[in-house]
């Protein structure tokens, strides 16, 4: 329980208890990964999830092999998540809502302060640009 092997996890991520991902396909083949230009074969047999900065998962979130979660997403619920979750998504299943930016910043500040780190104006500007340029999944 709680396995996230062969995953890439961004900064300021909080994985809820029991968040788990698969890192090996049942076919033992290579893992494909979603990109903005379409699915790409990674050539890797082992790949967990790609989890962006400031992502939050709730208790028991389940991720499939090669799941991509965009920055700032907050996902929860006990079902298996889709292969791609857009940045700043909010919810337990598609169609996801959008995490309100002001509320996102409050949470980010609290999380960082807990570790003795201030959210700088430069970081706020980067996060605002990421929010403004977030991609969607079609």
XYZ file of N, CA and C in Angstrom:
414
model
N 0.842 -1.189 0.000
C 0.000 0.000 0.000
C 0.881 1.243 0.000
N 0.528 2.231 -0.807
C 1.305 3.457 -0.875
C 2.481 3.384 -1.836
N 2.525 2.407 -2.741
C 3.639 2.262 -3.676
C 3.589 3.336 -4.762
N 4.693 4.039 -4.951
C 4.809 5.018 -6.035
C 6.148 4.859 -6.758
N 6.628 3.638 -6.857
C 7.920 3.366 -7.476
C 7.994 3.784 -8.930
N 9.178 4.172 -9.333
C 9.483 4.611 -10.693
C 8.629 5.800 -11.120
N 8.206 6.610 -10.147
C 7.435 7.820 -10.428
C 8.339 9.032 -10.347
N 7.916 10.098 -10.989
C 8.597 11.386 -10.905
C 7.650 12.327 -10.176
N 8.079 12.803 -9.021
C 7.224 13.601 -8.156
C 7.820 14.994 -8.030
N 7.011 16.011 -8.350
C 7.460 17.396 -8.296
C 7.630 17.899 -6.876
N 7.912 19.180 -6.763
C 8.103 19.837 -5.465
C 6.763 20.168 -4.832
N 6.753 20.195 -3.518
C 5.596 20.595 -2.722
C 4.370 19.736 -2.988
N 4.601 18.465 -3.245
C 3.530 17.491 -3.473
C 3.137 16.867 -2.138
N 1.844 16.616 -1.963
C 1.363 15.888 -0.796
C 0.551 14.705 -1.286
N 1.091 13.504 -1.084
C 0.392 12.281 -1.470
C -0.359 11.767 -0.248
N -1.677 11.709 -0.335
C -2.485 11.217 0.765
C -2.139 9.763 1.068
N -2.400 9.347 2.298
C -2.130 7.973 2.725
C -2.755 6.986 1.748
N -1.987 5.991 1.359
C -2.501 4.956 0.477
C -2.530 5.320 -0.995
N -2.010 6.492 -1.369
C -1.897 6.802 -2.804
C -0.979 5.746 -3.405
N -1.405 5.184 -4.505
C -0.657 4.059 -5.080
C -0.663 4.162 -6.604
N 0.429 3.727 -7.207
C 0.494 3.671 -8.660
C 1.083 2.336 -9.090
N 0.728 1.945 -10.279
C 1.345 0.794 -10.906
C 2.569 1.296 -11.658
N 3.601 0.485 -11.753
C 4.774 0.886 -12.530
C 5.117 -0.113 -13.626
N 4.226 -1.073 -13.838
C 4.485 -2.126 -14.815
C 3.159 -2.526 -15.450
N 3.112 -2.508 -16.775
C 1.892 -2.907 -17.480
C 1.699 -4.419 -17.375
N 0.457 -4.853 -17.424
C 0.154 -6.289 -17.367
C 0.735 -7.043 -18.560
N 1.001 -6.336 -19.658
C 1.576 -6.959 -20.851
C 3.102 -7.038 -20.774
N 3.683 -6.385 -19.770
C 5.138 -6.260 -19.607
C 5.776 -5.483 -20.764
N 4.953 -4.754 -21.511
C 5.446 -3.939 -22.611
C 5.909 -2.582 -22.114
N 6.312 -1.732 -23.051
C 6.772 -0.399 -22.682
C 5.578 0.503 -22.377
N 5.829 1.503 -21.551
C 4.782 2.406 -21.083
C 4.667 3.602 -22.018
N 3.440 3.921 -22.407
C 3.170 5.135 -23.176
C 2.793 6.244 -22.213
N 3.143 7.463 -22.590
C 2.930 8.618 -21.727
C 2.231 9.703 -22.531
N 1.200 10.327 -21.914
C 0.502 11.424 -22.560
C 1.412 12.640 -22.623
N 1.394 13.336 -23.754
C 2.066 14.623 -23.908
C 1.076 15.545 -24.610
N 1.298 16.851 -24.571
C 0.378 17.755 -25.273
C 0.262 17.486 -26.774
N 1.234 16.777 -27.340
C 1.169 16.463 -28.773
C 0.690 15.041 -29.042
N 0.252 14.333 -27.997
C -0.260 12.975 -28.166
C 0.517 11.963 -27.341
N 0.065 10.730 -27.371
C 0.715 9.658 -26.617
C 2.080 9.346 -27.230
N 3.053 9.129 -26.351
C 4.413 8.809 -26.793
C 4.892 7.558 -26.063
N 5.495 6.648 -26.785
C 6.082 5.466 -26.168
C 7.371 5.889 -25.486
N 7.495 5.597 -24.196
C 8.688 6.009 -23.447
C 9.869 5.072 -23.658
N 9.600 3.869 -24.140
C 10.661 2.871 -24.252
C 10.995 2.236 -22.908
N 10.278 2.633 -21.854
C 10.540 2.125 -20.501
C 9.542 1.029 -20.133
N 10.034 -0.041 -19.542
C 9.137 -1.081 -19.053
C 8.568 -0.699 -17.692
N 9.332 0.067 -16.903
C 8.895 0.498 -15.576
C 8.738 2.015 -15.546
N 7.530 2.480 -15.303
C 7.262 3.901 -15.144
C 5.983 4.046 -14.339
N 6.089 4.727 -13.214
C 4.917 4.972 -12.371
C 4.138 6.151 -12.899
N 4.071 7.222 -12.113
C 3.312 8.415 -12.496
C 4.245 9.612 -12.630
N 3.808 10.583 -13.403
C 4.486 11.866 -13.527
C 3.601 12.864 -12.789
N 4.075 13.373 -11.655
C 3.255 14.194 -10.766
C 3.864 15.583 -10.673
N 3.115 16.593 -11.114
C 3.605 17.962 -11.166
C 3.722 18.620 -9.795
N 4.370 19.771 -9.761
C 4.547 20.553 -8.532
C 3.197 20.913 -7.905
N 3.176 20.935 -6.598
C 2.010 21.351 -5.803
C 0.776 20.479 -6.011
N 0.946 19.248 -6.457
C -0.183 18.319 -6.587
C -0.545 17.781 -5.207
N -1.837 17.570 -4.989
C -2.334 16.945 -3.765
C -3.203 15.764 -4.169
N -2.988 14.613 -3.504
C -3.877 13.474 -3.700
C -4.530 13.142 -2.364
N -5.751 12.689 -2.432
C -6.470 12.285 -1.234
C -6.125 10.858 -0.843
N -6.688 10.432 0.254
C -6.476 9.084 0.763
C -6.947 8.058 -0.267
N -6.090 7.083 -0.544
C -6.464 5.960 -1.389
C -6.557 6.233 -2.871
N -5.987 7.323 -3.361
C -6.023 7.597 -4.801
C -5.214 6.529 -5.530
N -5.786 6.010 -6.621
C -5.134 4.959 -7.403
C -4.804 5.483 -8.793
N -3.543 5.299 -9.195
C -3.047 5.806 -10.475
C -2.569 4.641 -11.333
N -2.872 4.702 -12.621
C -2.414 3.656 -13.526
C -0.981 3.925 -13.978
N -0.390 2.952 -14.614
C 0.968 3.063 -15.130
C 1.060 4.226 -16.107
N 2.000 5.145 -15.858
C 2.215 6.265 -16.766
C 1.205 7.398 -16.639
N 0.515 7.489 -15.514
C -0.426 8.598 -15.314
C 0.331 9.925 -15.273
N -0.246 10.968 -15.844
C 0.308 12.320 -15.815
C -0.662 13.198 -15.030
N -0.150 13.854 -13.969
C -0.966 14.788 -13.195
C -0.311 16.160 -13.291
N -1.040 17.118 -13.841
C -0.526 18.467 -14.019
C -0.367 19.209 -12.703
N 0.489 20.202 -12.703
C 0.794 21.009 -11.514
C -0.473 21.575 -10.891
N -0.488 21.634 -9.558
C -1.567 22.275 -8.830
C -2.858 21.486 -8.739
N -2.902 20.279 -9.295
C -4.120 19.477 -9.246
C -4.368 18.976 -7.824
N -5.639 18.823 -7.481
C -6.046 18.284 -6.195
C -7.103 17.232 -6.483
N -6.706 15.954 -6.397
C -7.603 14.853 -6.738
C -7.815 13.955 -5.527
N -9.006 13.382 -5.456
C -9.369 12.570 -4.297
C -10.438 11.575 -4.715
N -10.734 10.644 -3.841
C -11.735 9.617 -4.121
C -11.065 8.270 -4.296
N -11.841 7.221 -4.191
C -11.286 5.874 -4.202
C -11.236 5.195 -5.547
N -11.740 5.836 -6.599
C -11.728 5.178 -7.906
C -10.364 5.339 -8.573
N -10.147 4.566 -9.625
C -8.910 4.698 -10.395
C -8.997 5.997 -11.198
N -7.972 6.815 -11.089
C -7.928 8.098 -11.793
C -7.666 7.872 -13.287
N -8.068 8.827 -14.116
C -7.768 8.714 -15.541
C -6.266 8.834 -15.796
N -5.848 8.457 -16.964
C -4.427 8.468 -17.347
C -3.839 9.880 -17.370
N -4.673 10.903 -17.559
C -4.209 12.286 -17.642
C -5.132 13.165 -16.798
N -4.527 13.969 -15.932
C -5.272 14.911 -15.103
C -4.678 16.288 -15.356
N -5.484 17.226 -15.830
C -4.955 18.551 -16.184
C -4.427 19.327 -14.981
N -3.569 20.320 -15.243
C -3.103 21.190 -14.168
C -4.274 21.896 -13.483
N -4.164 22.043 -12.172
C -5.148 22.751 -11.359
C -6.539 22.122 -11.427
N -6.583 20.812 -11.760
C -7.849 20.079 -11.717
C -8.260 19.905 -10.259
N -9.571 19.796 -10.036
C -10.103 19.616 -8.682
C -11.242 18.611 -8.752
N -11.140 17.511 -7.995
C -12.261 16.595 -7.932
C -11.868 15.148 -7.836
N -12.909 14.300 -7.970
C -12.702 12.869 -7.823
C -12.871 12.087 -9.125
N -13.314 12.767 -10.179
C -13.482 12.088 -11.470
C -13.731 13.138 -12.550
N -13.426 12.787 -13.799
C -13.735 13.709 -14.887
C -15.241 13.859 -15.031
N -15.739 14.987 -15.481
C -14.951 16.173 -15.770
C -14.570 16.880 -14.468
N -13.287 17.139 -14.323
C -12.782 17.791 -13.124
C -13.159 19.269 -13.130
N -13.356 19.816 -11.931
C -13.485 21.258 -11.806
C -12.096 21.864 -11.873
N -12.030 23.174 -11.732
C -10.744 23.871 -11.720
C -10.512 24.450 -10.341
N -9.341 24.175 -9.802
C -8.954 24.707 -8.495
C -8.863 26.224 -8.607
N -9.610 26.952 -7.789
C -9.553 28.409 -7.824
C -8.151 28.869 -7.449
N -7.600 29.775 -8.242
C -6.208 30.167 -8.055
C -5.954 30.792 -6.687
N -6.838 31.660 -6.225
C -6.644 32.311 -4.915
C -6.611 31.272 -3.795
N -7.494 30.292 -3.857
C -7.514 29.230 -2.834
C -6.273 28.348 -2.956
N -5.858 28.091 -4.175
C -4.632 27.323 -4.397
C -3.451 28.019 -3.722
N -3.323 29.335 -3.904
C -2.215 30.085 -3.303
C -2.244 30.034 -1.777
N -3.426 30.132 -1.187
C -3.537 30.045 0.274
C -3.001 28.703 0.764
N -3.396 27.632 0.094
C -2.922 26.296 0.472
C -1.417 26.172 0.275
N -0.912 26.664 -0.849
C 0.531 26.601 -1.119
C 1.316 27.345 -0.044
N 0.854 28.529 0.332
C 1.527 29.302 1.386
C 1.547 28.545 2.707
N 0.400 27.976 3.087
C 0.324 27.210 4.334
C 1.277 26.021 4.324
N 1.288 25.321 3.212
C 2.136 24.137 3.112
C 3.610 24.516 3.224
N 3.995 25.554 2.527
C 5.396 25.963 2.526
C 5.799 26.547 3.882
N 4.915 27.336 4.504
C 5.211 27.892 5.828
C 5.437 26.786 6.847
N 4.705 25.703 6.706
C 4.872 24.556 7.608
C 6.299 24.029 7.585
N 6.982 24.237 6.480
C 8.382 23.812 6.325
C 9.355 24.982 6.455
N 8.831 26.140 6.886
C 9.696 27.293 7.101
C 10.141 27.986 5.824
N 9.362 27.847 4.752
C 9.703 28.449 3.471
C 8.588 29.425 3.077
N 8.978 30.613 2.650
C 7.999 31.611 2.214
C 7.740 31.472 0.717
N 6.504 31.714 0.320
C 6.157 31.750 -1.095
C 6.516 33.143 -1.606
N 7.524 33.231 -2.435
C 8.031 34.521 -2.908
C 7.158 35.095 -4.010
N 7.333 36.380 -4.275
C 6.613 37.025 -5.373
C 6.974 36.393 -6.708
N 8.232 36.001 -6.852
C 8.666 35.343 -8.093
C 7.950 34.008 -8.260
N 7.854 33.228 -7.186
C 7.144 31.947 -7.252
C 5.667 32.157 -7.555
N 5.070 33.179 -6.943
C 3.662 33.500 -7.227
C 3.475 33.798 -8.721
N 4.395 34.571 -9.279
C 4.316 34.920 -10.699
C 4.437 33.670 -11.570
N 5.348 32.761 -11.225
C 5.496 31.512 -11.991
C 4.231 30.674 -11.903
N 3.665 30.564 -10.700
C 2.444 29.789 -10.524
C 1.275 30.424 -11.274
N 1.187 31.747 -11.246
C 0.122 32.455 -11.975
C 0.256 32.195 -13.488
N 1.484 32.209 -13.998
C 1.712 31.935 -15.424
C 1.338 30.486 -15.763
N 1.672 29.566 -14.870
C 1.299 28.160 -15.088
C -0.212 28.002 -15.103
N -0.879 28.694 -14.203
C -2.344 28.638 -14.142
C -2.957 29.227 -15.416
N -2.444 30.338 -15.859
C -2.969 30.995 -17.064
C -2.730 30.152 -18.307
N -1.636 29.395 -18.347
C -1.295 28.611 -19.522
C -1.619 27.140 -19.405
N -2.466 26.772 -18.435
C -2.744 25.339 -18.216
C -3.364 24.715 -19.454
N -3.002 23.466 -19.669
C -3.528 22.716 -20.809
C -4.759 21.932 -20.388
N -5.483 21.474 -21.376
C -6.663 20.656 -21.128
C -6.493 19.317 -21.818
N -7.329 18.388 -21.451
C -7.290 17.055 -22.053
C -8.524 16.905 -22.922
N -8.322 16.473 -24.146
C -9.461 16.326 -25.060
C -9.812 14.874 -25.220
